[in-house]
Structures are given as structure tokens and as C-alpha cells.
Short mmCIF file of C-alpha atoms in Angstrom, two decimals:
data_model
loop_
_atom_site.label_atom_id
_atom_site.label_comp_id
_atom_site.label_asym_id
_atom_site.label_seq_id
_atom_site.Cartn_x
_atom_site.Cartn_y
_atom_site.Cartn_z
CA UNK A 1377 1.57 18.72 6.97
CA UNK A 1378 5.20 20.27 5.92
CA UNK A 1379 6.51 17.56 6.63
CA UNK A 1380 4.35 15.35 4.18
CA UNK A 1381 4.78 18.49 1.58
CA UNK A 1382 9.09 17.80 2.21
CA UNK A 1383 8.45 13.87 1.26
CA UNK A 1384 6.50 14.63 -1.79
CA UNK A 1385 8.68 17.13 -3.32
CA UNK A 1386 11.03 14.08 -3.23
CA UNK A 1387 9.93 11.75 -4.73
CA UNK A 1388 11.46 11.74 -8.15
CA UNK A 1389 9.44 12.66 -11.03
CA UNK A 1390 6.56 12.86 -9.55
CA UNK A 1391 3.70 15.92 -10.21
CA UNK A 1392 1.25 17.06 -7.43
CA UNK A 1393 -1.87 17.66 -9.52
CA UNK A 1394 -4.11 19.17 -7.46
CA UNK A 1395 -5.11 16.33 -4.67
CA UNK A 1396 -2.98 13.45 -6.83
CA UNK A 1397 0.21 12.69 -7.22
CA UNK A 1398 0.80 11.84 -11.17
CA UNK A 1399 3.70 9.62 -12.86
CA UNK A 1400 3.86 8.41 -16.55
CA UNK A 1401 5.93 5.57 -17.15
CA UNK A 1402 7.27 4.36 -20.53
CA UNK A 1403 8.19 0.86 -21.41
CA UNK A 1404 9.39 -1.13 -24.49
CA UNK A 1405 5.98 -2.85 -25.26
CA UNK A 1406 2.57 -3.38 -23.98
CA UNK A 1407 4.05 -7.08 -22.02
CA UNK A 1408 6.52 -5.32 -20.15
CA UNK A 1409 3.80 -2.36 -19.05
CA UNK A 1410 1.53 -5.16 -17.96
CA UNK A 1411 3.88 -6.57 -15.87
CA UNK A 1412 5.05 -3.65 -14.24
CA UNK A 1413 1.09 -2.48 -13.37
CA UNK A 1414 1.08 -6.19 -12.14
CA UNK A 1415 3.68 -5.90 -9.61
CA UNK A 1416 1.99 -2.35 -8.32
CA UNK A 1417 -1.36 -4.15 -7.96
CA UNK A 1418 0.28 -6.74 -5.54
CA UNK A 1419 1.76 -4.28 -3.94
CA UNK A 1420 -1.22 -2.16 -3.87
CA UNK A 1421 -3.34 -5.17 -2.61
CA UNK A 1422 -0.88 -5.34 0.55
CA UNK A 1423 -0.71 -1.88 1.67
CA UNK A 1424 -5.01 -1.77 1.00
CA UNK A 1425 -4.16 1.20 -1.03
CA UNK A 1426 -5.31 1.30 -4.48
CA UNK A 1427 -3.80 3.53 -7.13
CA UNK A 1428 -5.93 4.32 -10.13
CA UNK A 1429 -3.51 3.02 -12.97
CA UNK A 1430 -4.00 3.75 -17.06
CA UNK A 1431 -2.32 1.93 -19.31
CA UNK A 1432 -1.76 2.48 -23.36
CA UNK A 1433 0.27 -0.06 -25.00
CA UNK A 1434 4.05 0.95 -23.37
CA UNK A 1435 2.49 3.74 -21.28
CA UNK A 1436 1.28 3.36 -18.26
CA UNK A 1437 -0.13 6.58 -16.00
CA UNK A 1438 -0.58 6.49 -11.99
CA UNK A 1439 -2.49 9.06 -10.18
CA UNK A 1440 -2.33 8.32 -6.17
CA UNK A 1441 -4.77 9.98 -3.33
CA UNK A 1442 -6.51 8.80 -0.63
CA UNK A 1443 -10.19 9.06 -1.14
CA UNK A 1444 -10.77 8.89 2.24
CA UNK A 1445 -9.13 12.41 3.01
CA UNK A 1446 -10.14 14.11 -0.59
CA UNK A 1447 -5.91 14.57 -0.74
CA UNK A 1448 -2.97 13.06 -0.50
CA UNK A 1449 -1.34 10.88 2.40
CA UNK A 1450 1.51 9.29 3.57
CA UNK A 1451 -0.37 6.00 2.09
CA UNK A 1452 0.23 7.68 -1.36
CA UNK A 1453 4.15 9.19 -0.88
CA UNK A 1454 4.53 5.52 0.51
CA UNK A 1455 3.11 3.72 -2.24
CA UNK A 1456 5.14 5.87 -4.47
CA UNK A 1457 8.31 5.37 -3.31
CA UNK A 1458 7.90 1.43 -3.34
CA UNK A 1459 6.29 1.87 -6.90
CA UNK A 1460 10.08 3.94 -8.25
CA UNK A 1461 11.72 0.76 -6.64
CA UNK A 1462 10.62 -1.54 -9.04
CA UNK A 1463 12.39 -0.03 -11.46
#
């Protein structure tokens, strides 16, 4: 469990919100948003983890846990570090 605590202090910019881990992102319009909460969704789709994503026009908020476990898991520190490399 330290260990997992070590890999999500981290990850850059994220918050640990309780039992999430939380990320706004800003973009230049609502396209560009879209796309990006498009490429996390394939991504997403892959790994069979499913982040619950908000977007508002060039915003777009991620919160990442693992329902399963009522916490977070590597699932989510792994889907977080492949969600910072599409930027």
C-alpha cells in the first residue's frame, strides 16, 4: 500500500480526493476537449477501466477509482499516467 501511496504522490498534478484521484484540464475550445476525452475513452476501453470524465466547453474534469475496491488502484495511477502522456 506505500508503495501505491509513493506512485500517486507522483503523478503530476494530480489531487487524492478522498477515494479519487482528480485532474482538471484546460484546452483552447470545446473541439480540442472533445478530442482529448476521446483519446482517454479508447484508452479507457482497452485497459476495461473507466474514468468518470466531465466536460464544460474547454474544461474537462477526471476523477479515477476503482469501484470494485471503494479506492484507488494501480488501474487508476496507471490510467493516469497514460492519460498526462497525451499531452
Amino acid at each position: 500500500m506505500e508503495d501505491l501511496e509513493n506512485e500517486i504522490k507522483d503523478l503530476k498534478e494530480w489531487k487524492k480526493i478522498e477515494k479519487k484521484l482528480e485532474k482538471n484540464f484546460k484546452f483552447i475550445d470545446f473541439v480540442e476537449a472533445f478530442g482529448f476525452v476521446t483519446k482517454i475513452a479508447l484508452i479507457a476501453e482497452k485497459m476495461n477501466h473507466h474514468p468518470d470524465i466531465k466536460i464544460t466547453y474547454n474544461s474537462v474534469e477526471i476523477e479515477l477509482t476503482t469501484h470494485d475496491i471503494n479506492g484507488i488502484s494501480r488501474n487508476d495511477v496507471t490510467l493516469a499516467r497514460k492519460i498526462d502522456e497525451l499531452l
